[in-house]
Coordinates of C-alpha atoms in Angstrom, one line a residue:
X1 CA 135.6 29.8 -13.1
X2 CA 138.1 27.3 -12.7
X3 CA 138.9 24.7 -15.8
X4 CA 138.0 21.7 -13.1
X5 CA 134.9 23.6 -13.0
X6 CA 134.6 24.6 -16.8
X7 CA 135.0 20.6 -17.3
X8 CA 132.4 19.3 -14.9
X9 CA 129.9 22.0 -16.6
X10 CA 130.8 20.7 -20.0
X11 CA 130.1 17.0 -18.9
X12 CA 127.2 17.5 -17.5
X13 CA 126.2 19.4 -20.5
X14 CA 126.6 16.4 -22.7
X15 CA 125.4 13.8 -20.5
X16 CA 122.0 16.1 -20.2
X17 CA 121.7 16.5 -24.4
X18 CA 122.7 12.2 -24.8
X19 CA 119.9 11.9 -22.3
X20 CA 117.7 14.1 -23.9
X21 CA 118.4 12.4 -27.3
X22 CA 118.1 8.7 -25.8
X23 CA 114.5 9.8 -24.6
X24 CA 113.7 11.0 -27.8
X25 CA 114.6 7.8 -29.4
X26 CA 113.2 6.0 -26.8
X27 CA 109.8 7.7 -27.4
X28 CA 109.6 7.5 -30.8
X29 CA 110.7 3.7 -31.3
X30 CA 107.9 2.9 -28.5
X31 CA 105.3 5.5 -30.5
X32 CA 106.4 3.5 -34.0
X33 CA 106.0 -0.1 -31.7
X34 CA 102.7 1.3 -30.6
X35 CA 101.5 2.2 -34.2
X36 CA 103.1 -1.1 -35.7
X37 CA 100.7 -2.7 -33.1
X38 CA 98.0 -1.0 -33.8
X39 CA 98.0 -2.0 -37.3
X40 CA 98.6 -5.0 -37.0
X41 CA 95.5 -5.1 -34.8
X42 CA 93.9 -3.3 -37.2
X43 CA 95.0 -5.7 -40.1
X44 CA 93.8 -8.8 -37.8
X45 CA 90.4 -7.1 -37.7
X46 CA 89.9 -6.2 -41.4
X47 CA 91.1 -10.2 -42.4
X48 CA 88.4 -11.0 -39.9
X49 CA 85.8 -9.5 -41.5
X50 CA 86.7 -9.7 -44.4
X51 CA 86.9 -13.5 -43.9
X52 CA 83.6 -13.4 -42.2
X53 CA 82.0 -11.7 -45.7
X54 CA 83.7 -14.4 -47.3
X55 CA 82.2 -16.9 -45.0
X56 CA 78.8 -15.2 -45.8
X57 CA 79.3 -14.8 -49.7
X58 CA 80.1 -18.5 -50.0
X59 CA 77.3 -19.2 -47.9
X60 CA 75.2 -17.1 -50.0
X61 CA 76.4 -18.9 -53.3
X62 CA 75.9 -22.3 -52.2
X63 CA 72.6 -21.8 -51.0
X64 CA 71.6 -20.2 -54.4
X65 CA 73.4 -23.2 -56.1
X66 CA 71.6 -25.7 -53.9
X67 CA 67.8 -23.7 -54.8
X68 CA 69.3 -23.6 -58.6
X69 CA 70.3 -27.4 -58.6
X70 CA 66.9 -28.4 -56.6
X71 CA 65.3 -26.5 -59.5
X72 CA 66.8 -28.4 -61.7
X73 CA 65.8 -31.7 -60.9
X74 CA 62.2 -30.4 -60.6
X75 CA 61.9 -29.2 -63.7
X76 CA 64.3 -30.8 -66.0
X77 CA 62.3 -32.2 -68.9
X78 CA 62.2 -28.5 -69.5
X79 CA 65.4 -26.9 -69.4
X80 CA 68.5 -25.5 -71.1
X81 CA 71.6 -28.1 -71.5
X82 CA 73.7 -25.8 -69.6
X83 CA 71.7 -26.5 -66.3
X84 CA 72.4 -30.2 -66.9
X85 CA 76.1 -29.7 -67.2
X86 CA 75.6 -28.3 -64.1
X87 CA 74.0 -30.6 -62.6
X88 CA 76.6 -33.4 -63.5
X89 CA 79.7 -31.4 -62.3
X90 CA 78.1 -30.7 -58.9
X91 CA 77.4 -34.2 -58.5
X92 CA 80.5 -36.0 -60.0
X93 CA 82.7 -32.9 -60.5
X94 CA 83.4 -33.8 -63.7
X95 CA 81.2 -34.0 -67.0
X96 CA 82.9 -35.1 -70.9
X97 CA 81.5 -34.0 -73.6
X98 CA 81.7 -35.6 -76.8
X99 CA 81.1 -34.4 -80.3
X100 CA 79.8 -37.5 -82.7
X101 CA 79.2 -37.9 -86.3
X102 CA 79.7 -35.3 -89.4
X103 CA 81.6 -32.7 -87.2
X104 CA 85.2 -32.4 -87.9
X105 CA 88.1 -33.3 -86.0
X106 CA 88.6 -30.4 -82.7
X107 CA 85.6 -28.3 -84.7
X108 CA 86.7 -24.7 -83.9
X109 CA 82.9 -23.6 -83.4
X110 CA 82.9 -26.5 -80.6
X111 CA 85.6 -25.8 -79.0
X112 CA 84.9 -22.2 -79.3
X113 CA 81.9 -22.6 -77.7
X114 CA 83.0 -24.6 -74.7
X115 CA 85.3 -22.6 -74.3
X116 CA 82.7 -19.3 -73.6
X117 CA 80.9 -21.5 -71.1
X118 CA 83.7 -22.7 -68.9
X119 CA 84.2 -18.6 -68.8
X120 CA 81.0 -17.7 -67.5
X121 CA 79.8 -21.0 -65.5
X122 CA 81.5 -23.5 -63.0
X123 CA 82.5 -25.6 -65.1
X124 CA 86.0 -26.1 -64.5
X125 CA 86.6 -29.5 -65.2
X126 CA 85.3 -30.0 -68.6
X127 CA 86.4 -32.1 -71.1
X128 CA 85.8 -32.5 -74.4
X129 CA 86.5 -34.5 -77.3
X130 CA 85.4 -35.7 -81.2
X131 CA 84.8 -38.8 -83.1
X132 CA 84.7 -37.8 -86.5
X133 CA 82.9 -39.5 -89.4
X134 CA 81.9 -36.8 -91.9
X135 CA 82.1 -39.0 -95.1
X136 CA 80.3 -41.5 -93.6
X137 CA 76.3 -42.4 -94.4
X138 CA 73.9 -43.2 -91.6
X139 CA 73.7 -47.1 -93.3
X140 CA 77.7 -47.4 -92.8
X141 CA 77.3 -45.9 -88.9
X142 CA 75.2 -48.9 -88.4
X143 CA 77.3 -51.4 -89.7
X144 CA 80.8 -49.8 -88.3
X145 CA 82.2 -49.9 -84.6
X146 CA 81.5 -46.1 -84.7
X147 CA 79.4 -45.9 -81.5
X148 CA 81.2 -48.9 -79.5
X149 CA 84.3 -46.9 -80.2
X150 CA 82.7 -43.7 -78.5
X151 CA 81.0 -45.4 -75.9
X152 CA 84.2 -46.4 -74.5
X153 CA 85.2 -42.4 -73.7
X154 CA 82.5 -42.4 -71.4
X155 CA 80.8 -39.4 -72.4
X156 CA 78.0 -37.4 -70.2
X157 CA 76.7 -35.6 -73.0
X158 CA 77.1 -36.5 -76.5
X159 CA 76.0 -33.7 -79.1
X160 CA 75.5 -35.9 -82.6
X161 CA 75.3 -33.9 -85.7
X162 CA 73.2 -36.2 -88.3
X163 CA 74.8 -37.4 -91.6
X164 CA 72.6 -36.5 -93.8
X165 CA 74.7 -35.0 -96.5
X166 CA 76.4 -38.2 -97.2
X167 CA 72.7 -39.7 -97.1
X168 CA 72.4 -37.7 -99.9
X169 CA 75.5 -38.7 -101.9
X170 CA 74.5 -42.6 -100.7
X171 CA 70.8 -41.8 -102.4
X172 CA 69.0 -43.7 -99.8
X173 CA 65.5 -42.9 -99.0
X174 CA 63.9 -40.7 -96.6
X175 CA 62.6 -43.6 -94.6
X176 CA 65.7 -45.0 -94.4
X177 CA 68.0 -42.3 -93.8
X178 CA 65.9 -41.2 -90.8
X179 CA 65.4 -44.7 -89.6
X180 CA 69.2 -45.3 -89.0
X181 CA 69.6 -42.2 -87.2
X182 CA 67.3 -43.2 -84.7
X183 CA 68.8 -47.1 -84.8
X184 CA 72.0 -45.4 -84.0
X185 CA 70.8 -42.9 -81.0
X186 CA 68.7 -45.7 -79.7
X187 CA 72.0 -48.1 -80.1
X188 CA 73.9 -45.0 -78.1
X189 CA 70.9 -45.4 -75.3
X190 CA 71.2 -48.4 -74.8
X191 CA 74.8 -48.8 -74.1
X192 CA 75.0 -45.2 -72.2
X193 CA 71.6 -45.1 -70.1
X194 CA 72.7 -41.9 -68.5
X195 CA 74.1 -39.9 -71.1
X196 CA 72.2 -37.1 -72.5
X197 CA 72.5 -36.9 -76.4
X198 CA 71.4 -34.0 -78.2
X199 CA 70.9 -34.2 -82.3
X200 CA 72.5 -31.8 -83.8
X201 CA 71.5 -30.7 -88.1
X202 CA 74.8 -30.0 -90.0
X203 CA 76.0 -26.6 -91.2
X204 CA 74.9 -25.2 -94.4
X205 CA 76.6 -26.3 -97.5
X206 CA 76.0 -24.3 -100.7
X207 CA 76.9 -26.6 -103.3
X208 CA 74.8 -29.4 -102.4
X209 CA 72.0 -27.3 -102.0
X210 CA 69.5 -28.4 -104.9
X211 CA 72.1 -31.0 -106.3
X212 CA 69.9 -33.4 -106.4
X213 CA 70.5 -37.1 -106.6
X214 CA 68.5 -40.1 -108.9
X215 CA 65.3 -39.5 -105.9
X216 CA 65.1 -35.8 -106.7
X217 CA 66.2 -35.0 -103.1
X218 CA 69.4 -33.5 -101.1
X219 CA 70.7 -32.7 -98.1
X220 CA 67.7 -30.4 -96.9
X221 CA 65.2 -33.0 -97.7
X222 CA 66.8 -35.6 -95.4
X223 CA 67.7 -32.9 -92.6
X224 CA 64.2 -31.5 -92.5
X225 CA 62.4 -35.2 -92.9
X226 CA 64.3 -35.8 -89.6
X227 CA 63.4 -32.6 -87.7
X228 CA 59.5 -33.3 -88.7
X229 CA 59.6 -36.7 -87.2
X230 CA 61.8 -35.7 -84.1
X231 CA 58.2 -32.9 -83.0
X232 CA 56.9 -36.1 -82.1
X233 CA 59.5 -37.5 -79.5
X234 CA 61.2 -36.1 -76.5
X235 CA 64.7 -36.1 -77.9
X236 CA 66.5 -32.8 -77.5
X237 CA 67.4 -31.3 -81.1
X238 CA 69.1 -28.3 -82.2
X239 CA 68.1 -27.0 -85.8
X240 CA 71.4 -25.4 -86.3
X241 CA 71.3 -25.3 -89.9
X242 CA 67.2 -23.3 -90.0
X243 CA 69.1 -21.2 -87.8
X244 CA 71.7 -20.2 -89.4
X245 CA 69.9 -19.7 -92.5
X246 CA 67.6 -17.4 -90.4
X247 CA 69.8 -15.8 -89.2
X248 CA 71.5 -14.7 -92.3
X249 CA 68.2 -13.6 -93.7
X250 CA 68.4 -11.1 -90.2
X251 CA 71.6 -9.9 -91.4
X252 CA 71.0 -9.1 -95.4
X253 CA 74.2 -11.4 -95.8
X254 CA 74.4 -14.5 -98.4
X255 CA 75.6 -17.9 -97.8
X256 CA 78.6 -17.6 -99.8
X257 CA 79.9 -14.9 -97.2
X258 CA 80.1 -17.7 -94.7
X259 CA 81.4 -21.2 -97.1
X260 CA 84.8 -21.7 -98.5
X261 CA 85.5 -21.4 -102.3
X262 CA 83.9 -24.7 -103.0
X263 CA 80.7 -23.9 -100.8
X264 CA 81.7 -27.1 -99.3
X265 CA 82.7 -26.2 -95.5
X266 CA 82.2 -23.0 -93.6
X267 CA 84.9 -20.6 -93.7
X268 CA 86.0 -18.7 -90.9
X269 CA 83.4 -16.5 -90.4
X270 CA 80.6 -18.9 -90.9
X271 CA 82.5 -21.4 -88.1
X272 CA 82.2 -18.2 -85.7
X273 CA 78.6 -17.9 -86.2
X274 CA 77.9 -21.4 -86.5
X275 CA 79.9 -22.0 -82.8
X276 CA 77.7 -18.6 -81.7
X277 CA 74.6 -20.1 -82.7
X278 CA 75.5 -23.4 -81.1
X279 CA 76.6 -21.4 -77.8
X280 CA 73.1 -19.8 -77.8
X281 CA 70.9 -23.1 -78.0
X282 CA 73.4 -24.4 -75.0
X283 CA 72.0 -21.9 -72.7
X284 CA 68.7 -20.9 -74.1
X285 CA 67.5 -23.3 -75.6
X286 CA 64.5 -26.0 -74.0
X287 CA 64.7 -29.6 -74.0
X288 CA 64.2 -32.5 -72.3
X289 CA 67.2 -33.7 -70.1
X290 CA 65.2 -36.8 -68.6
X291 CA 67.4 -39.0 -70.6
X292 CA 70.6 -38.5 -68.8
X293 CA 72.2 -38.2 -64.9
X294 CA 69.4 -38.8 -62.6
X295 CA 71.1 -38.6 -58.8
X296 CA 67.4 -38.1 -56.9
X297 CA 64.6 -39.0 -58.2
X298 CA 63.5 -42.4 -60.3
X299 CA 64.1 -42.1 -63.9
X300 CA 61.5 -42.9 -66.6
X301 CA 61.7 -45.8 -68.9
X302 CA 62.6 -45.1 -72.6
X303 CA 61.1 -46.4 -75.4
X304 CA 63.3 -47.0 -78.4
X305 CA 62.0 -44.7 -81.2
X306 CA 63.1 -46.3 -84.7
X307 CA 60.6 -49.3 -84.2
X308 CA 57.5 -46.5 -83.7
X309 CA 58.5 -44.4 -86.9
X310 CA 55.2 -45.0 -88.8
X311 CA 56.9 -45.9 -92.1
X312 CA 54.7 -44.5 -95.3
X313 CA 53.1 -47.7 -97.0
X314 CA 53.6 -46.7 -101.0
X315 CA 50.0 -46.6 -102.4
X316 CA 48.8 -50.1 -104.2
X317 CA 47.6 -49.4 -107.5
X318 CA 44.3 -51.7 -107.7
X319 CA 43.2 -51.6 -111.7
X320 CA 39.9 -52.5 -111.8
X321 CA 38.7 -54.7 -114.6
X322 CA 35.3 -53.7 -116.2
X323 CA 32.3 -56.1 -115.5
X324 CA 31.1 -57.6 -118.3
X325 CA 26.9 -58.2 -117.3
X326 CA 25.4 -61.1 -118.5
X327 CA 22.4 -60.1 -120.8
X328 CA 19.2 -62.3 -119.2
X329 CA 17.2 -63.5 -122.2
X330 CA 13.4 -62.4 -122.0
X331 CA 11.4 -64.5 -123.9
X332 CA 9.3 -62.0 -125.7
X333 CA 5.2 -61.6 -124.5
X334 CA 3.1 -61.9 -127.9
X335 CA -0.6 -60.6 -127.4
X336 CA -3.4 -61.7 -129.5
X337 CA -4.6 -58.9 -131.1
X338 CA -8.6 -58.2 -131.2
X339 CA -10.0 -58.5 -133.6
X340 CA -12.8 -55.8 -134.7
X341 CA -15.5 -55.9 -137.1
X342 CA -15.5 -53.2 -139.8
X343 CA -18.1 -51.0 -139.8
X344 CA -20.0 -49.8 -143.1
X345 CA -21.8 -47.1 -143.8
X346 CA -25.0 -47.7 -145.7
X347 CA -25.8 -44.6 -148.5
X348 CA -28.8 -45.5 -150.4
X349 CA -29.0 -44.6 -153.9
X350 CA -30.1 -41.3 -155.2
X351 CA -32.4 -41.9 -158.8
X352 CA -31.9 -38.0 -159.9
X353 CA -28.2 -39.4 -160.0
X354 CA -27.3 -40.8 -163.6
X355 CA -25.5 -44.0 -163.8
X356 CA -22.5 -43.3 -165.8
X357 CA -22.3 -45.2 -169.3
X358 CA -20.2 -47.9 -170.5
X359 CA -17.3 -47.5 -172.8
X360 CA -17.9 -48.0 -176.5
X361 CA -15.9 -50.3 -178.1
X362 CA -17.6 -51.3 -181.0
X363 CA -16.6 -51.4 -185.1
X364 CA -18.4 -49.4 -187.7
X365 CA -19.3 -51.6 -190.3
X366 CA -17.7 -48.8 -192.3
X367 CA -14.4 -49.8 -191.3
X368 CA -15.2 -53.7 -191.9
X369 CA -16.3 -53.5 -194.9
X370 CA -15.1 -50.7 -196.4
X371 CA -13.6 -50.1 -199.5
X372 CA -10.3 -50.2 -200.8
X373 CA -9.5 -53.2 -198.2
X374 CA -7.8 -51.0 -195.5
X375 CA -8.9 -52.8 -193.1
X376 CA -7.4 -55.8 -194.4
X377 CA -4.1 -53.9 -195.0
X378 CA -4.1 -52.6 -191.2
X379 CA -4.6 -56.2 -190.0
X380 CA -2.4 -57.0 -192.2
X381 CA 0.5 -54.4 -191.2
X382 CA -0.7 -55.0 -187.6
X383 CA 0.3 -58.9 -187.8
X384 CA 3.3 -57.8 -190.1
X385 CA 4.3 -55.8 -187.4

């Protein structure tokens, strides 16, 4: 073979392998293109259903929510305080909540316990704050700027734990004690028509249990006075302190676990059980939510409560002087007595009977005028004598 021939051969050669090669890399860039495509495709497709589940899901939710909501309202002078929270952030997407009276400054078993429910409900944009007056008496909450200072954060729901260990220090009486508290939530009523307030008792303190003051009464008496009353009204209560005591006596544990070394506050433990027990009312527990947000529906008319307390009237002591009776003067009834002849008996005289004799009482002449003149001498000694 010739080289010219050789050559061409060889050229050929390498123009058939580049061709090859191009082809191959032609195929296999237009095979990747092709799966690229496909994918994508099959990426458009799975965001499109997957946005349509989405679509669905959502749709599922807020038709729950709407049922859940409609509910509500129905049925709301019987329901938990977490429905009402609710209700208010659905409607104004928003709801404050404010904790009044002896609670202390950013409580940790309050903030605890918000905390929990923003986690498991929508509540997203809840706030929360404290107005703190926990050495105050009910009598100085009346006379103080306490709940025009509050009133002015706007508050949906305002949870107001009583003072009634300071009522105890104070030594007011029961009446009184659990008068102001009313005065004050009906004061908080009338300023804030469509705020929901919740009374709340006040954590367990040991050393003030049985300390009595001048009236033989303390903390307990007043807490427990006020939870009597409140069986007769609608306003929503939590009896945090019976349930915490309850629930100790379900554990085996003592109080002094749960109080700091003065038996004063809770300590740590006690302010997670206390914010647990709280937690638990929130979502379980049954009140009346009539007094607050009303979007549909007309809202009933309140009634303040202290001026229907039936205040005790103390017992008058009535001493009762004896009566002294007259005695009427009977003028006495004489009777004229009868008189009755005597009767006699006439026994005539028997002759065999003989008729006794008469004494004797003469003088023998012998002792006239006898001898020797004794007579004389006895007349004699007898006038002598």
């Amino acid at each position: 073979m010739k080289k010219r021939e050789i050559v061409l051969v060889s050229i050929m050669g390498i123009l058939t392998i580049a061709i090859v090669l191009f082809g191959y890399k032609y195929a296999a860039a237009k095979k990747e293109a092709l799966l690229n495509e496909g994918e994508k495709q099959t990426e458009t497709v799975a965001e499109t259903a997957s946005s349509q589940e989405s679509i669905v899901a959502e749709s599922d939710t807020s038709e729950a929510y709407a049922q859940f909501l409609a509910a509500f309202a129905e049925n709301r002078n019987s329901a938990p305080v977490i429905d009402y929270l609710q209700y208010v952030h659905h409607h104004t997407k928003e709801v404050n909540v404010v904790f009044f009276g002896d609670v202390a400054a950013d409580a940790a078993w309050a903030k605890s316990a918000i905390a929990g429910i923003q986690t498991d409900f929508p509540l997203e944009n809840l706030s929360t704050s404290f107005f703190s007056y926990p050495s105050d008496s009910s009598s100085v909450y009346l006379s103080s700027q306490y709940v025009q200072e509050m009133v002015a954060s706007n508050p949906d729901v305002i949870f107001y734990t009583i003072p009634t260990k300071t009522d105890q220090v104070v030594d007011i009486s029961l009446v009184d004690s659990t008068q102001n508290i009313y005065k004050i939530y009906d004061e908080i009523r009338a300023a804030l028509p469509n705020t929901l307030i919740v009374l709340v008792t006040p954590p367990p303190a040991e050393s003030k249990m049985a300390d009595w003051n001048s009236r033989s009464l303390d903390y307990r008496n007043y807490t427990n006075n006020l939870v009597e009353e409140n069986a007769a009204f609608t306003v929503p209560l939590y009896d945090l302190h019976a349930d915490f005591l309850a629930e100790l006596t379900n554990r085996s544990e003592t109080l002094a676990n749960y109080m700091d070394a003065a038996g004063l506050e809770l300590n740590e433990a006690g302010q997670q059980l206390y914010g647990e027990l709280f937690a638990n009312s929130l979502r379980t527990k049954i009140v009346d939510t009539t007094a607050g947000l009303y979007v549909e529906g007309e809202k009933p008319a309140y009634t303040p409560i202290a001026p229907s307390l039936v205040v005790p009237v103390a017992p008058v002591t009535v001493i009762e002087e004896p009566v002294i009776e007259e005695e009427v003067y009977e003028a006495p009834v004489y009777q004229v007595p009868t008189y009755v002849a005597p009767t006699y008996d006439y026994v005539e005289p028997n002759p065999t009977t003989p008729l006794p004799s008469a004494p004797d009482n003469s003088i023998s002449s012998e002792n006239i005028n006898g001898t020797g003149g004794n007579a004389d001498q006895e007349i004699d000694g007898g006038l002598s004598e």
